[in-house]
mmCIF file of N, CA and C in Angstrom:
data_model
loop_
_atom_site.group_PDB
_atom_site.id
_atom_site.type_symbol
_atom_site.label_atom_id
_atom_site.label_comp_id
_atom_site.label_asym_id
_atom_site.label_seq_id
_atom_site.Cartn_x
_atom_site.Cartn_y
_atom_site.Cartn_z
ATOM 1 N N UNK A 14 0.864 -0.763 -0.255
ATOM 2 C CA UNK A 14 -0.024 0.060 0.675
ATOM 3 C C UNK A 14 0.488 0.796 0.185
ATOM 4 N N UNK A 15 0.178 1.446 -0.620
ATOM 5 C CA UNK A 15 1.806 3.571 -1.329
ATOM 6 C C UNK A 15 0.953 4.642 0.058
ATOM 7 N N UNK A 16 1.249 3.861 1.221
ATOM 8 C CA UNK A 16 0.637 5.577 2.653
ATOM 9 C C UNK A 16 0.562 6.468 1.996
ATOM 10 N N UNK A 17 1.819 6.979 1.358
ATOM 11 C CA UNK A 17 0.780 8.761 0.110
ATOM 12 C C UNK A 17 0.276 7.929 -0.097
ATOM 13 N N UNK A 18 -1.312 7.871 -0.760
ATOM 14 C CA UNK A 18 -1.758 7.458 -1.784
ATOM 15 C C UNK A 18 -3.003 9.748 -1.533
ATOM 16 N N UNK A 19 -2.200 9.787 -0.340
ATOM 17 C CA UNK A 19 -4.127 10.317 -0.404
ATOM 18 C C UNK A 19 -3.809 11.366 1.271
ATOM 19 N N UNK A 20 -3.592 12.799 0.817
ATOM 20 C CA UNK A 20 -2.782 13.239 1.535
ATOM 21 C C UNK A 20 -3.689 13.400 3.269
ATOM 22 N N UNK A 21 -4.710 12.678 3.117
ATOM 23 C CA UNK A 21 -5.373 12.814 4.142
ATOM 24 C C UNK A 21 -4.574 11.621 5.345
ATOM 25 N N UNK A 22 -4.857 10.579 4.509
ATOM 26 C CA UNK A 22 -4.159 9.538 5.088
ATOM 27 C C UNK A 22 -2.770 10.025 7.055
ATOM 28 N N UNK A 23 -3.776 8.802 7.921
ATOM 29 C CA UNK A 23 -2.651 9.203 8.696
ATOM 30 C C UNK A 23 -2.993 7.499 9.047
ATOM 31 N N UNK A 24 -1.833 6.913 8.741
ATOM 32 C CA UNK A 24 -1.476 5.630 9.482
ATOM 33 C C UNK A 24 -0.413 5.181 9.182
ATOM 34 N N UNK A 25 -0.004 3.890 8.786
ATOM 35 C CA UNK A 25 1.260 3.193 8.499
ATOM 36 C C UNK A 25 1.089 1.541 7.668
ATOM 37 N N UNK A 26 -0.169 2.022 6.812
ATOM 38 C CA UNK A 26 -0.323 0.745 6.256
ATOM 39 C C UNK A 26 -0.939 -0.335 6.720
ATOM 40 N N UNK A 27 -0.803 -0.649 8.324
ATOM 41 C CA UNK A 27 -1.032 -1.579 8.567
ATOM 42 C C UNK A 27 -2.176 -2.243 9.396
ATOM 43 N N UNK A 28 -3.296 -2.862 9.503
ATOM 44 C CA UNK A 28 -4.720 -2.630 10.732
ATOM 45 C C UNK A 28 -4.614 -2.446 11.680
ATOM 46 N N UNK A 29 -5.279 -1.530 12.250
ATOM 47 C CA UNK A 29 -6.596 -0.938 11.579
ATOM 48 C C UNK A 29 -6.731 0.403 10.494
ATOM 49 N N UNK A 30 -4.923 0.777 10.708
ATOM 50 C CA UNK A 30 -5.621 1.823 9.721
ATOM 51 C C UNK A 30 -5.408 2.427 8.425
ATOM 52 N N UNK A 31 -5.097 0.766 7.367
ATOM 53 C CA UNK A 31 -5.417 0.902 6.320
ATOM 54 C C UNK A 31 -6.167 0.851 6.212
ATOM 55 N N UNK A 32 -7.658 0.600 7.171
ATOM 56 C CA UNK A 32 -9.278 0.603 6.786
ATOM 57 C C UNK A 32 -9.468 2.647 6.788
ATOM 58 N N UNK A 33 -8.624 3.272 6.590
ATOM 59 C CA UNK A 33 -8.564 4.575 8.062
ATOM 60 C C UNK A 33 -9.946 5.672 6.616
ATOM 61 N N UNK A 34 -10.246 4.968 4.976
ATOM 62 C CA UNK A 34 -10.956 5.133 4.055
ATOM 63 C C UNK A 34 -11.968 5.620 4.770
ATOM 64 N N UNK A 35 -13.102 3.955 5.622
ATOM 65 C CA UNK A 35 -14.024 4.348 6.481
ATOM 66 C C UNK A 35 -14.718 5.007 7.303
ATOM 67 N N UNK A 36 -13.396 6.026 7.849
ATOM 68 C CA UNK A 36 -14.033 6.494 8.737
ATOM 69 C C UNK A 36 -14.086 8.459 8.616
ATOM 70 N N UNK A 37 -12.709 8.454 7.025
ATOM 71 C CA UNK A 37 -12.760 9.713 7.060
ATOM 72 C C UNK A 37 -13.890 10.440 6.162
ATOM 73 N N UNK A 38 -13.943 11.967 6.769
ATOM 74 C CA UNK A 38 -15.355 12.457 6.006
ATOM 75 C C UNK A 38 -15.216 12.816 4.687
ATOM 76 N N UNK A 39 -14.574 12.311 4.421
ATOM 77 C CA UNK A 39 -14.234 13.667 2.356
ATOM 78 C C UNK A 39 -15.375 12.885 2.554
ATOM 79 N N UNK A 40 -15.960 14.505 1.741
ATOM 80 C CA UNK A 40 -17.714 14.759 0.754
ATOM 81 C C UNK A 40 -17.607 13.475 -0.574
ATOM 82 N N UNK A 41 -16.474 14.021 -1.050
ATOM 83 C CA UNK A 41 -15.441 13.788 -2.366
ATOM 84 C C UNK A 41 -15.569 12.550 -2.684
ATOM 85 N N UNK A 42 -14.869 11.757 -2.054
ATOM 86 C CA UNK A 42 -14.821 9.927 -1.689
ATOM 87 C C UNK A 42 -16.363 9.529 -1.228
ATOM 88 N N UNK A 43 -17.444 10.174 -0.470
ATOM 89 C CA UNK A 43 -18.239 9.717 -0.085
ATOM 90 C C UNK A 43 -18.758 9.146 -1.343
ATOM 91 N N UNK A 44 -18.998 10.420 -1.917
ATOM 92 C CA UNK A 44 -19.694 10.693 -3.227
ATOM 93 C C UNK A 44 -19.399 9.957 -4.156
ATOM 94 N N UNK A 45 -17.671 9.960 -4.247
ATOM 95 C CA UNK A 45 -17.370 8.182 -6.051
ATOM 96 C C UNK A 45 -17.704 7.070 -5.284
ATOM 97 N N UNK A 46 -17.503 6.660 -4.193
ATOM 98 C CA UNK A 46 -17.961 5.386 -3.138
ATOM 99 C C UNK A 46 -19.799 5.555 -3.470
ATOM 100 N N UNK A 47 -20.372 6.061 -3.517
ATOM 101 C CA UNK A 47 -21.335 5.752 -3.204
ATOM 102 C C UNK A 47 -22.295 5.759 -4.858
ATOM 103 N N UNK A 48 -20.928 5.915 -5.958
ATOM 104 C CA UNK A 48 -21.410 5.841 -7.111
ATOM 105 C C UNK A 48 -21.048 4.134 -7.653
ATOM 106 N N UNK A 49 -19.928 3.673 -7.389
ATOM 107 C CA UNK A 49 -19.903 2.464 -7.106
ATOM 108 C C UNK A 49 -21.304 1.252 -6.147
ATOM 109 N N UNK A 50 -21.248 1.485 -5.045
ATOM 110 C CA UNK A 50 -22.489 0.966 -4.776
ATOM 111 C C UNK A 50 -23.284 1.170 -5.125
ATOM 112 N N UNK A 51 -24.209 2.571 -6.058
ATOM 113 C CA UNK A 51 -25.217 3.210 -6.224
ATOM 114 C C UNK A 51 -25.245 1.517 -8.001
ATOM 115 N N UNK A 52 -23.759 0.992 -8.588
ATOM 116 C CA UNK A 52 -23.767 0.401 -9.522
ATOM 117 C C UNK A 52 -24.246 -1.075 -8.892
ATOM 118 N N UNK A 53 -23.303 -1.508 -7.519
ATOM 119 C CA UNK A 53 -23.533 -2.954 -7.055
ATOM 120 C C UNK A 53 -24.822 -3.534 -7.260
ATOM 121 N N UNK A 54 -25.937 -2.226 -6.934
ATOM 122 C CA UNK A 54 -27.434 -2.509 -6.988
ATOM 123 C C UNK A 54 -28.235 -1.977 -7.976
ATOM 124 N N UNK A 55 -27.834 -1.863 -9.436
ATOM 125 C CA UNK A 55 -29.067 -1.447 -10.288
ATOM 126 C C UNK A 55 -29.163 -2.507 -11.094
ATOM 127 N N UNK A 56 -28.983 -3.689 -10.735
ATOM 128 C CA UNK A 56 -30.110 -4.861 -11.476
ATOM 129 C C UNK A 56 -30.912 -5.322 -10.168
ATOM 130 N N UNK A 57 -31.175 -4.503 -9.435
ATOM 131 C CA UNK A 57 -32.025 -5.041 -8.193
ATOM 132 C C UNK A 57 -32.131 -6.450 -6.981
ATOM 133 N N UNK A 58 -30.697 -6.204 -6.805
ATOM 134 C CA UNK A 58 -29.972 -7.724 -6.220
ATOM 135 C C UNK A 58 -29.301 -8.912 -7.176
ATOM 136 N N UNK A 59 -29.783 -8.637 -8.221
ATOM 137 C CA UNK A 59 -28.815 -9.999 -9.835
ATOM 138 C C UNK A 59 -27.477 -9.456 -10.018
ATOM 139 N N UNK A 60 -26.491 -10.025 -10.189
ATOM 140 C CA UNK A 60 -25.133 -9.185 -10.140
ATOM 141 C C UNK A 60 -25.212 -9.149 -11.387
ATOM 142 N N UNK A 61 -24.289 -7.881 -11.044
ATOM 143 C CA UNK A 61 -23.698 -7.109 -11.853
ATOM 144 C C UNK A 61 -22.531 -6.907 -12.759
ATOM 145 N N UNK A 62 -22.228 -7.721 -14.459
ATOM 146 C CA UNK A 62 -21.191 -7.931 -15.129
ATOM 147 C C UNK A 62 -20.100 -7.130 -14.488
ATOM 148 N N UNK A 63 -18.909 -7.477 -14.117
ATOM 149 C CA UNK A 63 -18.137 -6.438 -15.089
ATOM 150 C C UNK A 63 -17.464 -6.593 -16.369
ATOM 151 N N UNK A 64 -17.248 -6.158 -17.172
ATOM 152 C CA UNK A 64 -16.747 -5.693 -18.339
ATOM 153 C C UNK A 64 -15.255 -6.770 -18.431
ATOM 154 N N UNK A 65 -15.398 -7.166 -19.448
ATOM 155 C CA UNK A 65 -13.696 -7.801 -20.500
ATOM 156 C C UNK A 65 -12.885 -8.122 -18.493
ATOM 157 N N UNK A 66 -14.601 -8.949 -17.581
ATOM 158 C CA UNK A 66 -13.954 -9.714 -16.969
ATOM 159 C C UNK A 66 -15.065 -10.641 -16.224
ATOM 160 N N UNK A 67 -14.141 -11.737 -16.084
ATOM 161 C CA UNK A 67 -15.590 -13.214 -15.396
ATOM 162 C C UNK A 67 -16.242 -13.102 -14.269
ATOM 163 N N UNK A 68 -15.766 -11.584 -13.533
ATOM 164 C CA UNK A 68 -16.316 -11.685 -12.420
ATOM 165 C C UNK A 68 -17.386 -10.604 -12.421
ATOM 166 N N UNK A 69 -18.814 -10.504 -11.714
ATOM 167 C CA UNK A 69 -19.766 -9.488 -10.610
ATOM 168 C C UNK A 69 -19.713 -8.942 -9.902
ATOM 169 N N UNK A 70 -20.032 -8.055 -9.361
ATOM 170 C CA UNK A 70 -20.358 -7.535 -7.988
ATOM 171 C C UNK A 70 -21.423 -7.641 -8.109
ATOM 172 N N UNK A 71 -21.609 -7.226 -6.618
ATOM 173 C CA UNK A 71 -22.603 -7.663 -5.792
ATOM 174 C C UNK A 71 -22.933 -6.365 -4.645
ATOM 175 N N UNK A 72 -23.965 -6.258 -4.377
ATOM 176 C CA UNK A 72 -24.391 -5.051 -3.285
ATOM 177 C C UNK A 72 -23.864 -5.637 -1.319
ATOM 178 N N UNK A 73 -23.611 -5.029 -1.242
ATOM 179 C CA UNK A 73 -22.882 -5.579 0.728
ATOM 180 C C UNK A 73 -24.365 -5.444 1.982
ATOM 181 N N UNK A 74 -25.087 -6.561 1.533
ATOM 182 C CA UNK A 74 -26.444 -6.207 2.582
ATOM 183 C C UNK A 74 -26.352 -6.033 3.844
ATOM 184 N N UNK A 75 -24.628 -5.738 4.534
ATOM 185 C CA UNK A 75 -25.043 -5.341 5.938
ATOM 186 C C UNK A 75 -24.772 -3.905 5.945
ATOM 187 N N UNK A 76 -24.505 -3.201 5.193
ATOM 188 C CA UNK A 76 -24.027 -1.464 4.752
ATOM 189 C C UNK A 76 -22.884 -1.129 5.000
ATOM 190 N N UNK A 77 -21.625 -2.418 5.677
ATOM 191 C CA UNK A 77 -20.514 -1.450 5.592
ATOM 192 C C UNK A 77 -20.155 -0.956 3.923
ATOM 193 N N UNK A 78 -18.999 -0.199 4.308
ATOM 194 C CA UNK A 78 -18.570 0.816 3.192
ATOM 195 C C UNK A 78 -17.470 -0.618 3.167
ATOM 196 N N UNK A 79 -18.415 -2.051 1.640
ATOM 197 C CA UNK A 79 -17.339 -3.172 1.345
ATOM 198 C C UNK A 79 -18.367 -3.270 0.148
ATOM 199 N N UNK A 80 -18.043 -3.450 -1.112
ATOM 200 C CA UNK A 80 -19.183 -3.866 -2.306
ATOM 201 C C UNK A 80 -18.612 -5.613 -2.450
ATOM 202 N N UNK A 81 -19.399 -6.544 -2.474
ATOM 203 C CA UNK A 81 -18.875 -7.855 -2.893
ATOM 204 C C UNK A 81 -18.506 -7.553 -5.004
ATOM 205 N N UNK A 82 -17.505 -8.964 -4.806
ATOM 206 C CA UNK A 82 -17.015 -9.772 -6.233
ATOM 207 C C UNK A 82 -17.072 -10.819 -5.867
ATOM 208 N N UNK A 83 -16.994 -11.453 -7.334
ATOM 209 C CA UNK A 83 -17.100 -12.900 -7.214
ATOM 210 C C UNK A 83 -16.857 -13.812 -8.847
ATOM 211 N N UNK A 84 -16.155 -14.981 -8.363
ATOM 212 C CA UNK A 84 -15.946 -15.374 -9.777
ATOM 213 C C UNK A 84 -16.235 -16.652 -10.143
ATOM 214 N N UNK A 85 -15.506 -17.808 -8.943
ATOM 215 C CA UNK A 85 -15.704 -19.179 -8.233
ATOM 216 C C UNK A 85 -16.404 -18.879 -6.671
ATOM 217 N N UNK A 86 -15.686 -17.885 -5.804
ATOM 218 C CA UNK A 86 -16.002 -17.246 -4.709
ATOM 219 C C UNK A 86 -15.740 -16.143 -4.980
ATOM 220 N N UNK A 87 -16.652 -15.780 -3.576
ATOM 221 C CA UNK A 87 -17.000 -14.169 -3.419
ATOM 222 C C UNK A 87 -16.298 -13.688 -2.220
ATOM 223 N N UNK A 88 -15.241 -12.538 -2.078
ATOM 224 C CA UNK A 88 -14.819 -11.550 -1.647
ATOM 225 C C UNK A 88 -15.587 -10.024 -1.666
ATOM 226 N N UNK A 89 -14.640 -9.220 -1.035
ATOM 227 C CA UNK A 89 -15.120 -8.230 -0.855
ATOM 228 C C UNK A 89 -14.427 -6.800 -1.785
ATOM 229 N N UNK A 90 -15.054 -5.929 -2.087
ATOM 230 C CA UNK A 90 -14.179 -5.265 -2.387
ATOM 231 C C UNK A 90 -14.363 -3.672 -1.616
ATOM 232 N N UNK A 91 -13.816 -2.710 -0.303
ATOM 233 C CA UNK A 91 -13.196 -2.821 0.566
ATOM 234 C C UNK A 91 -12.977 -1.207 0.254
ATOM 235 N N UNK A 92 -14.116 -0.091 0.331
ATOM 236 C CA UNK A 92 -13.673 1.109 0.383
ATOM 237 C C UNK A 92 -12.892 1.963 0.048
ATOM 238 N N UNK A 93 -11.277 1.652 0.641
ATOM 239 C CA UNK A 93 -10.230 2.184 0.772
ATOM 240 C C UNK A 93 -9.391 1.811 -0.726
ATOM 241 N N UNK A 94 -9.482 0.068 -0.916
ATOM 242 C CA UNK A 94 -8.620 -0.495 -2.212
ATOM 243 C C UNK A 94 -9.409 0.059 -3.436
ATOM 244 N N UNK A 95 -10.954 0.650 -3.208
ATOM 245 C CA UNK A 95 -11.053 1.290 -4.253
ATOM 246 C C UNK A 95 -10.570 2.962 -4.650
ATOM 247 N N UNK A 96 -10.197 3.259 -3.786
ATOM 248 C CA UNK A 96 -9.799 4.516 -3.241
ATOM 249 C C UNK A 96 -8.162 4.514 -3.711
ATOM 250 N N UNK A 97 -7.456 3.768 -2.843
ATOM 251 C CA UNK A 97 -6.159 3.625 -3.166
ATOM 252 C C UNK A 97 -5.898 3.241 -4.574
ATOM 253 N N UNK A 98 -6.890 2.572 -5.383
ATOM 254 C CA UNK A 98 -6.602 2.485 -7.148
ATOM 255 C C UNK A 98 -6.563 3.541 -7.481
ATOM 256 N N UNK A 99 -7.920 4.702 -7.221
ATOM 257 C CA UNK A 99 -8.324 6.004 -7.840
ATOM 258 C C UNK A 99 -6.795 6.830 -7.539
ATOM 259 N N UNK A 100 -5.722 6.430 -7.172
ATOM 260 C CA UNK A 100 -5.110 7.780 -6.613
ATOM 261 C C UNK A 100 -3.348 7.280 -7.334
ATOM 262 N N UNK A 101 -3.866 5.878 -7.558
ATOM 263 C CA UNK A 101 -2.335 5.404 -7.487
ATOM 264 C C UNK A 101 -2.195 4.557 -8.762
ATOM 265 N N UNK A 102 -4.148 3.825 -9.320
ATOM 266 C CA UNK A 102 -4.148 3.134 -10.675
ATOM 267 C C UNK A 102 -3.086 1.649 -9.723
ATOM 268 N N UNK A 103 -2.907 1.579 -8.707
ATOM 269 C CA UNK A 103 -2.574 -0.496 -8.374
ATOM 270 C C UNK A 103 -3.603 -0.602 -7.428
ATOM 271 N N UNK A 104 -3.936 -1.982 -7.200
ATOM 272 C CA UNK A 104 -4.339 -2.084 -5.948
ATOM 273 C C UNK A 104 -4.657 -4.109 -6.273
ATOM 274 N N UNK A 105 -3.456 -4.589 -6.724
ATOM 275 C CA UNK A 105 -2.614 -5.693 -6.071
ATOM 276 C C UNK A 105 -2.247 -6.584 -5.046
ATOM 277 N N UNK A 106 -2.612 -7.715 -5.519
ATOM 278 C CA UNK A 106 -2.625 -8.827 -4.188
ATOM 279 C C UNK A 106 -1.092 -8.975 -3.338
ATOM 280 N N UNK A 107 -1.140 -9.002 -2.188
ATOM 281 C CA UNK A 107 0.184 -8.957 -0.956
ATOM 282 C C UNK A 107 0.143 -9.611 -0.143
ATOM 283 N N UNK A 108 1.069 -10.135 0.007
ATOM 284 C CA UNK A 108 0.984 -10.638 1.627
ATOM 285 C C UNK A 108 1.754 -9.996 2.878
ATOM 286 N N UNK A 109 1.577 -10.082 4.045
ATOM 287 C CA UNK A 109 1.095 -9.211 4.961
ATOM 288 C C UNK A 109 3.042 -8.284 5.150
ATOM 289 N N UNK A 110 3.820 -8.781 4.482
ATOM 290 C CA UNK A 110 4.710 -8.019 4.615
ATOM 291 C C UNK A 110 5.454 -7.453 3.283
ATOM 292 N N UNK A 111 4.093 -7.567 2.472
ATOM 293 C CA UNK A 111 4.422 -6.212 1.423
ATOM 294 C C UNK A 111 3.936 -5.219 2.101
ATOM 295 N N UNK A 112 3.483 -4.965 2.676
ATOM 296 C CA UNK A 112 2.306 -3.953 3.243
ATOM 297 C C UNK A 112 2.630 -2.060 2.861
ATOM 298 N N UNK A 113 4.521 -2.708 2.501
ATOM 299 C CA UNK A 113 4.458 -1.171 2.029
ATOM 300 C C UNK A 113 5.034 -1.149 0.218
ATOM 301 N N UNK A 114 3.935 -2.411 -0.230
ATOM 302 C CA UNK A 114 4.563 -2.109 -1.646
ATOM 303 C C UNK A 114 3.360 -0.941 -2.339
ATOM 304 N N UNK A 115 3.990 -0.564 -2.685
ATOM 305 C CA UNK A 115 2.886 0.415 -3.131
ATOM 306 C C UNK A 115 1.859 0.624 -4.796
ATOM 307 N N UNK A 116 2.174 -0.943 -4.739
ATOM 308 C CA UNK A 116 1.502 -1.246 -5.634
ATOM 309 C C UNK A 116 -0.075 -2.325 -5.256
ATOM 310 N N UNK A 117 0.268 -2.934 -4.360
ATOM 311 C CA UNK A 117 -0.674 -3.404 -3.370
ATOM 312 C C UNK A 117 -1.772 -2.932 -2.628
ATOM 313 N N UNK A 118 -3.086 -3.928 -2.355
ATOM 314 C CA UNK A 118 -3.385 -2.418 -2.113
ATOM 315 C C UNK A 118 -3.741 -2.186 -0.526
ATOM 316 N N UNK A 119 -4.607 -1.386 -0.236
ATOM 317 C CA UNK A 119 -4.400 -2.031 0.970
ATOM 318 C C UNK A 119 -5.309 -3.348 2.153
ATOM 319 N N UNK A 120 -5.981 -4.327 1.459
ATOM 320 C CA UNK A 120 -6.827 -5.149 1.731
ATOM 321 C C UNK A 120 -5.367 -6.156 1.566
ATOM 322 N N UNK A 121 -4.613 -6.288 1.455
ATOM 323 C CA UNK A 121 -3.718 -7.010 0.755
ATOM 324 C C UNK A 121 -4.159 -8.551 -0.047
ATOM 325 N N UNK A 122 -5.385 -8.053 -0.605
ATOM 326 C CA UNK A 122 -6.193 -8.502 -2.062
ATOM 327 C C UNK A 122 -6.363 -8.157 -3.420
ATOM 328 N N UNK A 123 -6.482 -9.099 -3.954
ATOM 329 C CA UNK A 123 -6.397 -9.052 -5.407
ATOM 330 C C UNK A 123 -7.062 -8.302 -5.934
ATOM 331 N N UNK A 124 -7.217 -7.081 -6.383
ATOM 332 C CA UNK A 124 -8.604 -6.136 -7.541
ATOM 333 C C UNK A 124 -8.348 -5.584 -8.236
ATOM 334 N N UNK A 125 -7.622 -6.371 -8.999
ATOM 335 C CA UNK A 125 -7.381 -5.724 -10.286
ATOM 336 C C UNK A 125 -7.548 -6.624 -11.469
ATOM 337 N N UNK A 126 -8.107 -7.658 -11.753
ATOM 338 C CA UNK A 126 -8.295 -6.312 -13.584
ATOM 339 C C UNK A 126 -10.112 -4.683 -12.925
ATOM 340 N N UNK A 127 -10.207 -5.817 -11.947
ATOM 341 C CA UNK A 127 -12.194 -5.676 -11.227
ATOM 342 C C UNK A 127 -12.034 -4.500 -11.065
ATOM 343 N N UNK A 128 -11.307 -3.338 -10.767
ATOM 344 C CA UNK A 128 -11.281 -1.849 -9.850
ATOM 345 C C UNK A 128 -11.302 -0.852 -11.450
ATOM 346 N N UNK A 129 -10.865 -1.467 -12.468
ATOM 347 C CA UNK A 129 -10.913 -1.086 -13.940
ATOM 348 C C UNK A 129 -12.195 -0.968 -14.541
ATOM 349 N N UNK A 130 -12.878 -2.498 -14.159
ATOM 350 C CA UNK A 130 -13.536 -2.318 -15.190
ATOM 351 C C UNK A 130 -14.751 -1.508 -14.304
ATOM 352 N N UNK A 131 -14.437 -1.551 -12.353
ATOM 353 C CA UNK A 131 -16.542 -0.516 -12.323
ATOM 354 C C UNK A 131 -15.476 0.969 -12.426
ATOM 355 N N UNK A 132 -14.939 1.535 -12.637
ATOM 356 C CA UNK A 132 -14.227 3.368 -13.024
ATOM 357 C C UNK A 132 -14.512 3.528 -14.525
ATOM 358 N N UNK A 133 -15.023 1.855 -15.467
ATOM 359 C CA UNK A 133 -14.721 2.350 -16.766
ATOM 360 C C UNK A 133 -16.909 1.709 -16.042
ATOM 361 N N UNK A 134 -17.315 1.700 -16.289
ATOM 362 C CA UNK A 134 -18.800 1.387 -16.078
ATOM 363 C C UNK A 134 -19.255 3.068 -15.045
ATOM 364 N N UNK A 135 -18.548 3.289 -14.476
ATOM 365 C CA UNK A 135 -18.663 4.780 -13.939
ATOM 366 C C UNK A 135 -19.067 5.678 -14.350
ATOM 367 N N UNK A 136 -18.148 5.317 -15.887
ATOM 368 C CA UNK A 136 -17.578 6.810 -16.027
ATOM 369 C C UNK A 136 -16.251 6.665 -16.961
ATOM 370 N N UNK A 137 -15.650 6.860 -16.037
ATOM 371 C CA UNK A 137 -13.911 6.515 -16.571
ATOM 372 C C UNK A 137 -13.648 7.659 -15.540
ATOM 373 N N UNK A 138 -12.669 7.948 -15.496
ATOM 374 C CA UNK A 138 -11.304 8.684 -14.931
ATOM 375 C C UNK A 138 -11.415 10.022 -14.898
ATOM 376 N N UNK A 139 -12.450 10.154 -15.755
ATOM 377 C CA UNK A 139 -12.531 11.613 -16.400
ATOM 378 C C UNK A 139 -14.095 12.305 -15.703
ATOM 379 N N UNK A 140 -14.982 11.460 -14.846
ATOM 380 C CA UNK A 140 -16.196 12.080 -14.584
ATOM 381 C C UNK A 140 -15.402 12.964 -13.271
ATOM 382 N N UNK A 141 -16.567 13.811 -12.811
ATOM 383 C CA UNK A 141 -16.330 14.845 -12.063
ATOM 384 C C UNK A 141 -15.952 14.463 -10.561
ATOM 385 N N UNK A 142 -16.538 13.693 -10.425
ATOM 386 C CA UNK A 142 -15.929 12.486 -8.747
ATOM 387 C C UNK A 142 -14.831 12.353 -8.944
ATOM 388 N N UNK A 143 -14.180 11.191 -9.991
ATOM 389 C CA UNK A 143 -12.591 10.881 -10.340
ATOM 390 C C UNK A 143 -11.860 12.004 -9.754
ATOM 391 N N UNK A 144 -12.221 13.405 -10.323
ATOM 392 C CA UNK A 144 -11.898 14.115 -10.138
ATOM 393 C C UNK A 144 -11.558 15.236 -9.005
ATOM 394 N N UNK A 145 -12.556 15.536 -8.608
ATOM 395 C CA UNK A 145 -12.357 15.655 -6.930
ATOM 396 C C UNK A 145 -12.018 14.798 -6.138
ATOM 397 N N UNK A 146 -12.035 13.557 -6.512
ATOM 398 C CA UNK A 146 -11.114 12.255 -5.276
ATOM 399 C C UNK A 146 -9.413 12.603 -5.725
ATOM 400 N N UNK A 147 -9.569 12.656 -7.024
ATOM 401 C CA UNK A 147 -7.619 13.028 -6.470
ATOM 402 C C UNK A 147 -7.357 14.080 -5.906
ATOM 403 N N UNK A 148 -8.394 14.667 -6.481
ATOM 404 C CA UNK A 148 -8.209 16.304 -5.892
ATOM 405 C C UNK A 148 -7.648 16.934 -4.636
ATOM 406 N N UNK A 149 -9.102 15.878 -3.633
ATOM 407 C CA UNK A 149 -8.509 15.320 -2.249
ATOM 408 C C UNK A 149 -7.652 14.906 -2.082
ATOM 409 N N UNK A 150 -6.976 13.264 -2.508
ATOM 410 C CA UNK A 150 -6.072 12.944 -2.584
ATOM 411 C C UNK A 150 -4.777 13.706 -2.535
ATOM 412 N N UNK A 151 -5.130 14.595 -3.180
ATOM 413 C CA UNK A 151 -3.409 15.655 -3.830
ATOM 414 C C UNK A 151 -2.806 16.981 -2.706
ATOM 415 N N UNK A 152 -4.426 16.864 -1.837
ATOM 416 C CA UNK A 152 -4.605 17.728 -0.971
ATOM 417 C C UNK A 152 -4.858 19.252 -1.821
ATOM 418 N N UNK A 153 -4.987 19.659 -3.002
ATOM 419 C CA UNK A 153 -5.999 20.133 -3.818
ATOM 420 C C UNK A 153 -7.310 21.022 -3.167
ATOM 421 N N UNK A 154 -7.752 20.211 -2.164
ATOM 422 C CA UNK A 154 -9.240 21.188 -1.992
ATOM 423 C C UNK A 154 -9.342 20.189 0.163
#
């Protein structure tokens, strides 16, 4: 995890600080995350296919800041993994000794190429919500 991915992030990349985004009060990040959550709910409970992958996305019924992905098994895409990808372009799987690798996701789970497909499905990197998040992450707002 690149611990410099966001100017607001305070932590060392280890639990529980790797989940910082779940408690951050950034309105820009929350608005973008809500687009992801809305996409996961867009099929009224049915899985949402992620173009270019074999994965589908499902909403999280518990209300936690996670959406679910599924191919053969089901796993979570947490808010911080998605926002880390928006900042760095990376969200790869890693082992606990690789927590400081800037290409590894905060949760250490493999979220690529699924996060790319989600960004494309919500409109791409140029949509206003993504631009606002990148500005927040860079300390511009």
